[in-house]
Amino acid sequence: MPLTTEQESLATETFESFDRNKDNSISIDELLRMLRRLGQRPSNDKLEEIMAEFDSDKNGSVSLKEFFKIVEGINNTEPDLKDTFEAYDTDKSGFLTSQEIRKVIVAITRDKRISNEVIDDLLANADASGDGKISYEEFAKFYSDATA
């Protein structure tokens, strides 16, 4: 399924933030750094497999066009939400707190100036029980609603 204009814009922004040397491509090292910021810990074999799959011109790096294909692939597969939730639940409490949500957003956006208001709004939208933290069930529902 092709990306929407909004998804393309976000993917472009993400791509540019991880293209550390600004050469309009993402090297295997930059790809690894990006995946780690997203909570993934791919093996070297998996990383090489990802690169081989999406580096269609086989030049050893991923262009923006190739990156769009990666994002489309992510959007078209059901992620293991439990693993994702557990990666973000750094204190292993079984809940995501506002501090953990802030860390995730800062890691992804690389913007430490995210306001408490934005974090509170996100928490309020996902926190169906109103207890000030997000359970796995709330996380899964929020994800499902956001991607529907």
C-alpha positions as a Markdown table, in Angstrom:
| # | Residue | x | y | z |
|---|---|---|---|---|
| 1 | Met | 0.0 | 0.0 | 0.0 |
| 2 | Pro | 1.6 | 3.3 | -1.0 |
| 3 | Leu | 2.3 | 5.9 | 1.6 |
| 4 | Thr | 0.0 | 8.9 | 2.1 |
| 5 | Thr | 1.4 | 12.4 | 1.6 |
| 6 | Glu | 1.6 | 12.8 | 5.4 |
| 7 | Gln | 3.5 | 9.5 | 5.8 |
| 8 | Glu | 5.9 | 10.5 | 3.0 |
| 9 | Ser | 6.5 | 13.8 | 4.7 |
| 10 | Leu | 7.2 | 12.1 | 8.1 |
| 11 | Ala | 9.4 | 9.4 | 6.4 |
| 12 | Thr | 11.4 | 12.2 | 4.6 |
| 13 | Glu | 11.9 | 14.0 | 7.9 |
| 14 | Thr | 12.9 | 10.8 | 9.6 |
| 15 | Phe | 15.2 | 9.9 | 6.7 |
| 16 | Glu | 16.9 | 13.3 | 6.9 |
| 17 | Ser | 17.4 | 13.1 | 10.6 |
| 18 | Phe | 19.2 | 9.7 | 10.3 |
| 19 | Asp | 21.3 | 10.8 | 7.3 |
| 20 | Arg | 24.0 | 12.0 | 9.6 |
| 21 | Asn | 26.5 | 12.9 | 6.9 |
| 22 | Lys | 23.8 | 14.5 | 4.7 |
| 23 | Asp | 24.8 | 12.6 | 1.6 |
| 24 | Asn | 21.1 | 11.8 | 0.8 |
| 25 | Ser | 21.5 | 8.1 | 1.6 |
| 26 | Ile | 21.5 | 6.0 | 4.7 |
| 27 | Ser | 24.5 | 3.7 | 5.2 |
| 28 | Ile | 24.3 | 0.4 | 7.0 |
| 29 | Asp | 25.7 | 2.1 | 10.1 |
| 30 | Glu | 23.1 | 4.9 | 9.9 |
| 31 | Leu | 20.4 | 2.2 | 9.4 |
| 32 | Leu | 21.5 | 0.4 | 12.5 |
| 33 | Arg | 21.5 | 3.6 | 14.5 |
| 34 | Met | 18.0 | 4.4 | 13.3 |
| 35 | Leu | 16.6 | 0.9 | 14.1 |
| 36 | Arg | 18.1 | 1.1 | 17.6 |
| 37 | Arg | 16.5 | 4.4 | 18.2 |
| 38 | Leu | 13.2 | 2.8 | 17.3 |
| 39 | Gly | 13.8 | 0.1 | 19.9 |
| 40 | Gln | 15.0 | -2.6 | 17.5 |
| 41 | Arg | 18.1 | -4.7 | 18.0 |
| 42 | Pro | 18.6 | -6.5 | 14.7 |
| 43 | Ser | 21.4 | -9.0 | 14.4 |
| 44 | Asn | 24.2 | -8.3 | 11.8 |
| 45 | Asp | 22.6 | -10.9 | 9.5 |
| 46 | Lys | 19.2 | -9.3 | 9.8 |
| 47 | Leu | 20.7 | -5.8 | 9.2 |
| 48 | Glu | 22.4 | -7.1 | 6.1 |
| 49 | Glu | 19.2 | -8.8 | 5.0 |
| 50 | Ile | 17.3 | -5.5 | 5.4 |
| 51 | Met | 19.9 | -3.6 | 3.5 |
| 52 | Ala | 20.0 | -6.2 | 0.7 |
| 53 | Glu | 16.3 | -6.2 | 0.4 |
| 54 | Phe | 15.8 | -2.5 | 0.1 |
| 55 | Asp | 19.1 | -1.3 | -1.5 |
| 56 | Ser | 17.7 | -2.0 | -4.9 |
| 57 | Asp | 20.5 | -0.4 | -6.8 |
| 58 | Lys | 23.1 | -2.3 | -4.7 |
| 59 | Asn | 25.2 | 0.7 | -4.0 |
| 60 | Gly | 25.6 | -0.1 | -0.3 |
| 61 | Ser | 23.2 | 2.6 | 1.0 |
| 62 | Val | 19.4 | 3.3 | 1.1 |
| 63 | Ser | 18.1 | 6.3 | -0.9 |
| 64 | Leu | 15.0 | 8.2 | 0.1 |
| 65 | Lys | 13.0 | 6.3 | -2.5 |
| 66 | Glu | 14.3 | 3.0 | -1.2 |
| 67 | Phe | 13.5 | 4.2 | 2.4 |
| 68 | Phe | 9.9 | 4.8 | 1.4 |
| 69 | Lys | 9.7 | 1.0 | 0.5 |
| 70 | Ile | 11.0 | 0.2 | 4.0 |
| 71 | Val | 8.3 | 2.3 | 5.6 |
| 72 | Glu | 5.7 | 0.8 | 3.3 |
| 73 | Gly | 6.9 | -2.7 | 4.4 |
| 74 | Ile | 6.6 | -1.7 | 8.1 |
| 75 | Asn | 3.1 | -0.3 | 7.5 |
| 76 | Asn | 2.1 | -3.5 | 5.8 |
| 77 | Thr | 3.2 | -5.9 | 8.5 |
| 78 | Glu | 1.7 | -6.4 | 11.9 |
| 79 | Pro | 4.4 | -5.5 | 14.4 |
| 80 | Asp | 5.0 | -7.5 | 17.5 |
| 81 | Leu | 3.4 | -4.9 | 19.8 |
| 82 | Lys | 4.2 | -6.8 | 22.9 |
| 83 | Asp | 7.9 | -6.6 | 22.2 |
| 84 | Thr | 7.6 | -2.9 | 21.3 |
| 85 | Phe | 5.7 | -2.2 | 24.5 |
| 86 | Glu | 8.3 | -4.0 | 26.6 |
| 87 | Ala | 11.2 | -2.2 | 24.9 |
| 88 | Tyr | 9.6 | 1.1 | 25.9 |
| 89 | Asp | 8.7 | 0.0 | 29.4 |
| 90 | Thr | 12.2 | 0.6 | 30.7 |
| 91 | Asp | 11.3 | 0.2 | 34.4 |
| 92 | Lys | 9.5 | -3.1 | 33.6 |
| 93 | Ser | 6.4 | -2.1 | 35.5 |
| 94 | Gly | 4.0 | -3.3 | 32.9 |
| 95 | Phe | 2.9 | 0.3 | 32.2 |
| 96 | Leu | 4.3 | 3.2 | 30.2 |
| 97 | Thr | 4.6 | 6.3 | 32.3 |
| 98 | Ser | 4.8 | 9.9 | 31.0 |
| 99 | Gln | 8.6 | 9.8 | 31.5 |
| 100 | Glu | 8.9 | 6.6 | 29.4 |
| 101 | Ile | 6.7 | 8.2 | 26.7 |
| 102 | Arg | 8.9 | 11.3 | 26.7 |
| 103 | Lys | 12.0 | 9.2 | 26.2 |
| 104 | Val | 10.5 | 7.4 | 23.3 |
| 105 | Ile | 9.4 | 10.6 | 21.6 |
| 106 | Val | 12.7 | 12.3 | 22.2 |
| 107 | Ala | 14.5 | 9.2 | 20.9 |
| 108 | Ile | 12.4 | 9.1 | 17.7 |
| 109 | Thr | 12.2 | 12.8 | 17.0 |
| 110 | Arg | 15.6 | 13.7 | 18.5 |
| 111 | Asp | 13.9 | 16.8 | 19.9 |
| 112 | Lys | 14.4 | 17.3 | 23.6 |
| 113 | Arg | 12.1 | 20.3 | 23.6 |
| 114 | Ile | 8.9 | 18.3 | 23.4 |
| 115 | Ser | 6.5 | 20.0 | 25.7 |
| 116 | Asn | 4.9 | 18.4 | 28.7 |
| 117 | Glu | 1.6 | 19.4 | 27.2 |
| 118 | Val | 2.3 | 17.2 | 24.1 |
| 119 | Ile | 3.2 | 14.3 | 26.3 |
| 120 | Asp | 0.2 | 14.8 | 28.5 |
| 121 | Asp | -2.1 | 14.9 | 25.5 |
| 122 | Leu | -0.7 | 11.7 | 24.1 |
| 123 | Leu | -1.0 | 10.0 | 27.5 |
| 124 | Ala | -4.6 | 11.3 | 27.9 |
| 125 | Asn | -5.6 | 10.0 | 24.5 |
| 126 | Ala | -4.1 | 6.5 | 25.1 |
| 127 | Asp | -5.0 | 6.2 | 28.9 |
| 128 | Ala | -8.5 | 4.8 | 28.7 |
| 129 | Ser | -8.6 | 4.0 | 32.4 |
| 130 | Gly | -7.5 | 7.4 | 33.5 |
| 131 | Asp | -4.8 | 6.1 | 35.9 |
| 132 | Gly | -2.0 | 8.2 | 34.5 |
| 133 | Lys | -0.2 | 5.3 | 32.8 |
| 134 | Ile | -0.6 | 3.2 | 29.7 |
| 135 | Ser | -1.1 | -0.6 | 30.0 |
| 136 | Tyr | -0.3 | -3.0 | 27.2 |
| 137 | Glu | -4.0 | -3.3 | 26.3 |
| 138 | Glu | -4.3 | 0.5 | 26.1 |
| 139 | Phe | -1.1 | 0.7 | 24.0 |
| 140 | Ala | -2.4 | -2.0 | 21.6 |
| 141 | Lys | -5.8 | -0.2 | 21.3 |
| 142 | Phe | -4.2 | 3.2 | 20.8 |
| 143 | Tyr | -1.9 | 1.7 | 18.1 |
| 144 | Ser | -4.8 | -0.1 | 16.4 |
| 145 | Asp | -6.9 | 3.1 | 16.4 |
| 146 | Ala | -3.9 | 5.2 | 15.1 |
| 147 | Thr | -3.2 | 2.8 | 12.2 |
| 148 | Ala | -6.8 | 2.1 | 11.2 |
